[in-house]
Amino acid sequence: MSKPPKMMSYFLFMQEQRKLVPGWANKSNNELQALCDPLWRKLDKTEKEKYKKMKKAHKEKVRLEDEQRFASVMRVDIKTKVLVGQVDRPDIVWVTKVREMEEVQKQLAKAVMVGLPIEEVKVGT
């Protein structure tokens, strides 16, 4: 699962302007950015702080949603044996349930392997 893009204060400002200013709803992000840049630069620190608070609230909301989603998936009362497949990073570890792996091994054992003739490859063909 990929992470959603980081939410920036400026992006929240742009989205608010898209909703508030008539005719900006259908603008592309590039067009909207060109229109919003001068407005953003004119905002003082206290006005920009509003968007920083919105960003923090959004970040906390996403964190809580992630926490709830993982809590519903991860049941700590059940223990399952797993086989570690690959460790990409300390926070990304690929695992497979041992039972599922055993089932795959059984299916592979039943598979019939067929040898194909090796054709001679000549230079220039």
PDB file of C-alpha atoms in Angstrom:
ATOM      1  CA  MET A   1       0.000   0.000   0.000  1.00  0.00           C
ATOM      2  CA  SER A   2       1.414   3.344  -0.951  1.00  0.00           C
ATOM      3  CA  LYS A   3       1.390   6.324   1.264  1.00  0.00           C
ATOM      4  CA  PRO A   4      -0.838   9.253   0.376  1.00  0.00           C
ATOM      5  CA  PRO A   5       1.006  12.402  -0.676  1.00  0.00           C
ATOM      6  CA  LYS A   6       2.030  14.732   2.122  1.00  0.00           C
ATOM      7  CA  MET A   7      -0.536  17.400   2.832  1.00  0.00           C
ATOM      8  CA  MET A   8       0.977  20.876   2.737  1.00  0.00           C
ATOM      9  CA  SER A   9      -0.492  24.076   4.145  1.00  0.00           C
ATOM     10  CA  TYR A  10      -0.235  25.682   0.713  1.00  0.00           C
ATOM     11  CA  PHE A  11      -2.189  22.816  -0.877  1.00  0.00           C
ATOM     12  CA  LEU A  12      -4.992  23.283   1.657  1.00  0.00           C
ATOM     13  CA  PHE A  13      -5.026  27.001   0.819  1.00  0.00           C
ATOM     14  CA  MET A  14      -5.249  26.207  -2.903  1.00  0.00           C
ATOM     15  CA  GLN A  15      -8.154  23.796  -2.380  1.00  0.00           C
ATOM     16  CA  GLU A  16      -9.984  26.370  -0.270  1.00  0.00           C
ATOM     17  CA  GLN A  17      -9.498  29.004  -2.986  1.00  0.00           C
ATOM     18  CA  ARG A  18     -10.764  26.551  -5.604  1.00  0.00           C
ATOM     19  CA  LYS A  19     -14.033  26.293  -3.646  1.00  0.00           C
ATOM     20  CA  LEU A  20     -14.351  29.993  -2.752  1.00  0.00           C
ATOM     21  CA  VAL A  21     -13.507  31.811  -5.985  1.00  0.00           C
ATOM     22  CA  PRO A  22     -16.114  31.509  -8.742  1.00  0.00           C
ATOM     23  CA  GLY A  23     -14.677  30.017 -11.925  1.00  0.00           C
ATOM     24  CA  TRP A  24     -11.701  28.350 -10.228  1.00  0.00           C
ATOM     25  CA  ALA A  25     -13.420  25.022  -9.591  1.00  0.00           C
ATOM     26  CA  ASN A  26     -12.495  23.644 -13.020  1.00  0.00           C
ATOM     27  CA  LYS A  27      -8.922  24.971 -13.108  1.00  0.00           C
ATOM     28  CA  SER A  28      -6.084  22.456 -13.357  1.00  0.00           C
ATOM     29  CA  ASN A  29      -3.658  22.284 -10.445  1.00  0.00           C
ATOM     30  CA  ASN A  30      -1.012  24.159 -12.491  1.00  0.00           C
ATOM     31  CA  GLU A  31      -3.436  26.939 -13.375  1.00  0.00           C
ATOM     32  CA  LEU A  32      -4.678  27.115  -9.806  1.00  0.00           C
ATOM     33  CA  GLN A  33      -1.133  27.309  -8.484  1.00  0.00           C
ATOM     34  CA  ALA A  34      -0.339  30.236 -10.800  1.00  0.00           C
ATOM     35  CA  LEU A  35      -3.414  32.048  -9.511  1.00  0.00           C
ATOM     36  CA  CYS A  36      -2.841  31.216  -5.828  1.00  0.00           C
ATOM     37  CA  ASP A  37       0.903  31.957  -5.589  1.00  0.00           C
ATOM     38  CA  PRO A  38       0.508  35.749  -5.361  1.00  0.00           C
ATOM     39  CA  LEU A  39      -2.344  35.382  -2.876  1.00  0.00           C
ATOM     40  CA  TRP A  40      -0.340  32.988  -0.679  1.00  0.00           C
ATOM     41  CA  ARG A  41       2.674  35.322  -0.678  1.00  0.00           C
ATOM     42  CA  LYS A  42       0.467  38.205   0.531  1.00  0.00           C
ATOM     43  CA  LEU A  43      -0.828  36.264   3.548  1.00  0.00           C
ATOM     44  CA  ASP A  44       0.743  37.221   6.864  1.00  0.00           C
ATOM     45  CA  LYS A  45       2.029  34.650   9.355  1.00  0.00           C
ATOM     46  CA  THR A  46      -1.176  34.533  11.388  1.00  0.00           C
ATOM     47  CA  GLU A  47      -3.250  33.784   8.268  1.00  0.00           C
ATOM     48  CA  LYS A  48      -0.798  31.065   7.184  1.00  0.00           C
ATOM     49  CA  GLU A  49      -0.948  29.621  10.701  1.00  0.00           C
ATOM     50  CA  LYS A  50      -4.626  28.755  10.057  1.00  0.00           C
ATOM     51  CA  TYR A  51      -3.531  26.441   7.239  1.00  0.00           C
ATOM     52  CA  LYS A  52      -0.714  24.973   9.308  1.00  0.00           C
ATOM     53  CA  LYS A  53      -3.287  24.049  11.970  1.00  0.00           C
ATOM     54  CA  MET A  54      -5.511  22.519   9.293  1.00  0.00           C
ATOM     55  CA  LYS A  55      -2.517  20.498   8.091  1.00  0.00           C
ATOM     56  CA  LYS A  56      -1.826  19.216  11.618  1.00  0.00           C
ATOM     57  CA  ALA A  57      -5.488  18.301  12.077  1.00  0.00           C
ATOM     58  CA  HIS A  58      -5.475  16.452   8.747  1.00  0.00           C
ATOM     59  CA  LYS A  59      -2.284  14.603   9.678  1.00  0.00           C
ATOM     60  CA  GLU A  60      -3.781  13.544  13.026  1.00  0.00           C
ATOM     61  CA  LYS A  61      -7.003  12.410  11.305  1.00  0.00           C
ATOM     62  CA  VAL A  62      -5.019  10.254   8.868  1.00  0.00           C
ATOM     63  CA  ARG A  63      -2.967   8.810  11.742  1.00  0.00           C
ATOM     64  CA  LEU A  64      -6.128   7.862  13.666  1.00  0.00           C
ATOM     65  CA  GLU A  65      -7.715   6.334  10.555  1.00  0.00           C
ATOM     66  CA  ASP A  66      -4.572   4.278   9.927  1.00  0.00           C
ATOM     67  CA  GLU A  67      -4.533   3.178  13.563  1.00  0.00           C
ATOM     68  CA  GLN A  68      -8.176   2.066  13.383  1.00  0.00           C
ATOM     69  CA  ARG A  69      -7.642   0.282  10.065  1.00  0.00           C
ATOM     70  CA  PHE A  70      -4.626  -1.617  11.385  1.00  0.00           C
ATOM     71  CA  ALA A  71      -6.383  -2.436  14.653  1.00  0.00           C
ATOM     72  CA  SER A  72      -9.282  -3.983  12.753  1.00  0.00           C
ATOM     73  CA  VAL A  73      -6.908  -6.065  10.610  1.00  0.00           C
ATOM     74  CA  MET A  74      -4.489  -7.080  13.352  1.00  0.00           C
ATOM     75  CA  ARG A  75      -6.155  -9.249  15.938  1.00  0.00           C
ATOM     76  CA  VAL A  76      -3.722  -9.662  18.810  1.00  0.00           C
ATOM     77  CA  ASP A  77      -5.719 -12.455  20.450  1.00  0.00           C
ATOM     78  CA  ILE A  78      -4.878 -14.907  17.643  1.00  0.00           C
ATOM     79  CA  LYS A  79      -1.379 -16.242  17.116  1.00  0.00           C
ATOM     80  CA  THR A  80      -0.397 -17.354  13.627  1.00  0.00           C
ATOM     81  CA  LYS A  81       2.847 -18.923  12.536  1.00  0.00           C
ATOM     82  CA  VAL A  82       4.402 -17.024   9.658  1.00  0.00           C
ATOM     83  CA  LEU A  83       7.319 -17.436   7.338  1.00  0.00           C
ATOM     84  CA  VAL A  84       9.398 -14.304   6.771  1.00  0.00           C
ATOM     85  CA  GLY A  85       9.809 -13.846   3.043  1.00  0.00           C
ATOM     86  CA  GLN A  86      11.646 -10.592   2.596  1.00  0.00           C
ATOM     87  CA  VAL A  87      12.655  -7.597   4.699  1.00  0.00           C
ATOM     88  CA  ASP A  88      12.644  -4.430   2.619  1.00  0.00           C
ATOM     89  CA  ARG A  89      13.084  -2.065   5.560  1.00  0.00           C
ATOM     90  CA  PRO A  90      12.549  -2.437   9.303  1.00  0.00           C
ATOM     91  CA  ASP A  91       8.971  -1.213   8.878  1.00  0.00           C
ATOM     92  CA  ILE A  92       8.255  -3.288   5.732  1.00  0.00           C
ATOM     93  CA  VAL A  93       8.452  -7.045   6.231  1.00  0.00           C
ATOM     94  CA  TRP A  94       6.811  -9.519   3.856  1.00  0.00           C
ATOM     95  CA  VAL A  95       5.389 -12.570   5.578  1.00  0.00           C
ATOM     96  CA  THR A  96       3.294 -15.558   4.576  1.00  0.00           C
ATOM     97  CA  LYS A  97       1.158 -17.685   6.853  1.00  0.00           C
ATOM     98  CA  VAL A  98       2.761 -21.113   7.270  1.00  0.00           C
ATOM     99  CA  ARG A  99      -0.548 -22.850   6.468  1.00  0.00           C
ATOM    100  CA  GLU A 100      -0.878 -20.946   3.200  1.00  0.00           C
ATOM    101  CA  MET A 101       2.709 -21.765   2.266  1.00  0.00           C
ATOM    102  CA  GLU A 102       2.152 -25.468   2.984  1.00  0.00           C
ATOM    103  CA  GLU A 103      -0.938 -25.400   0.732  1.00  0.00           C
ATOM    104  CA  VAL A 104       1.067 -23.841  -2.094  1.00  0.00           C
ATOM    105  CA  GLN A 105       3.786 -26.462  -1.657  1.00  0.00           C
ATOM    106  CA  LYS A 106       1.167 -29.254  -1.901  1.00  0.00           C
ATOM    107  CA  GLN A 107      -0.209 -27.772  -5.125  1.00  0.00           C
ATOM    108  CA  LEU A 108       3.281 -27.438  -6.593  1.00  0.00           C
ATOM    109  CA  ALA A 109       4.060 -31.065  -5.713  1.00  0.00           C
ATOM    110  CA  LYS A 110       1.059 -32.145  -7.779  1.00  0.00           C
ATOM    111  CA  ALA A 111       2.086 -30.046 -10.765  1.00  0.00           C
ATOM    112  CA  VAL A 112       3.465 -31.888 -13.772  1.00  0.00           C
ATOM    113  CA  MET A 113       6.633 -30.416 -15.209  1.00  0.00           C
ATOM    114  CA  VAL A 114       6.996 -30.697 -18.968  1.00  0.00           C
ATOM    115  CA  GLY A 115      10.331 -30.344 -20.661  1.00  0.00           C
ATOM    116  CA  LEU A 116      10.377 -28.309 -23.845  1.00  0.00           C
ATOM    117  CA  PRO A 117      12.866 -29.016 -26.630  1.00  0.00           C
ATOM    118  CA  ILE A 118      15.751 -26.606 -26.814  1.00  0.00           C
ATOM    119  CA  GLU A 119      16.045 -25.148 -30.270  1.00  0.00           C
ATOM    120  CA  GLU A 120      19.425 -24.341 -31.710  1.00  0.00           C
ATOM    121  CA  VAL A 121      19.969 -20.621 -32.111  1.00  0.00           C
ATOM    122  CA  LYS A 122      22.285 -19.592 -34.889  1.00  0.00           C
ATOM    123  CA  VAL A 123      24.183 -16.327 -35.093  1.00  0.00           C
ATOM    124  CA  GLY A 124      22.428 -13.838 -37.299  1.00  0.00           C
ATOM    125  CA  THR A 125      18.931 -15.219 -36.878  1.00  0.00           C
TER     126      THR A 125
END
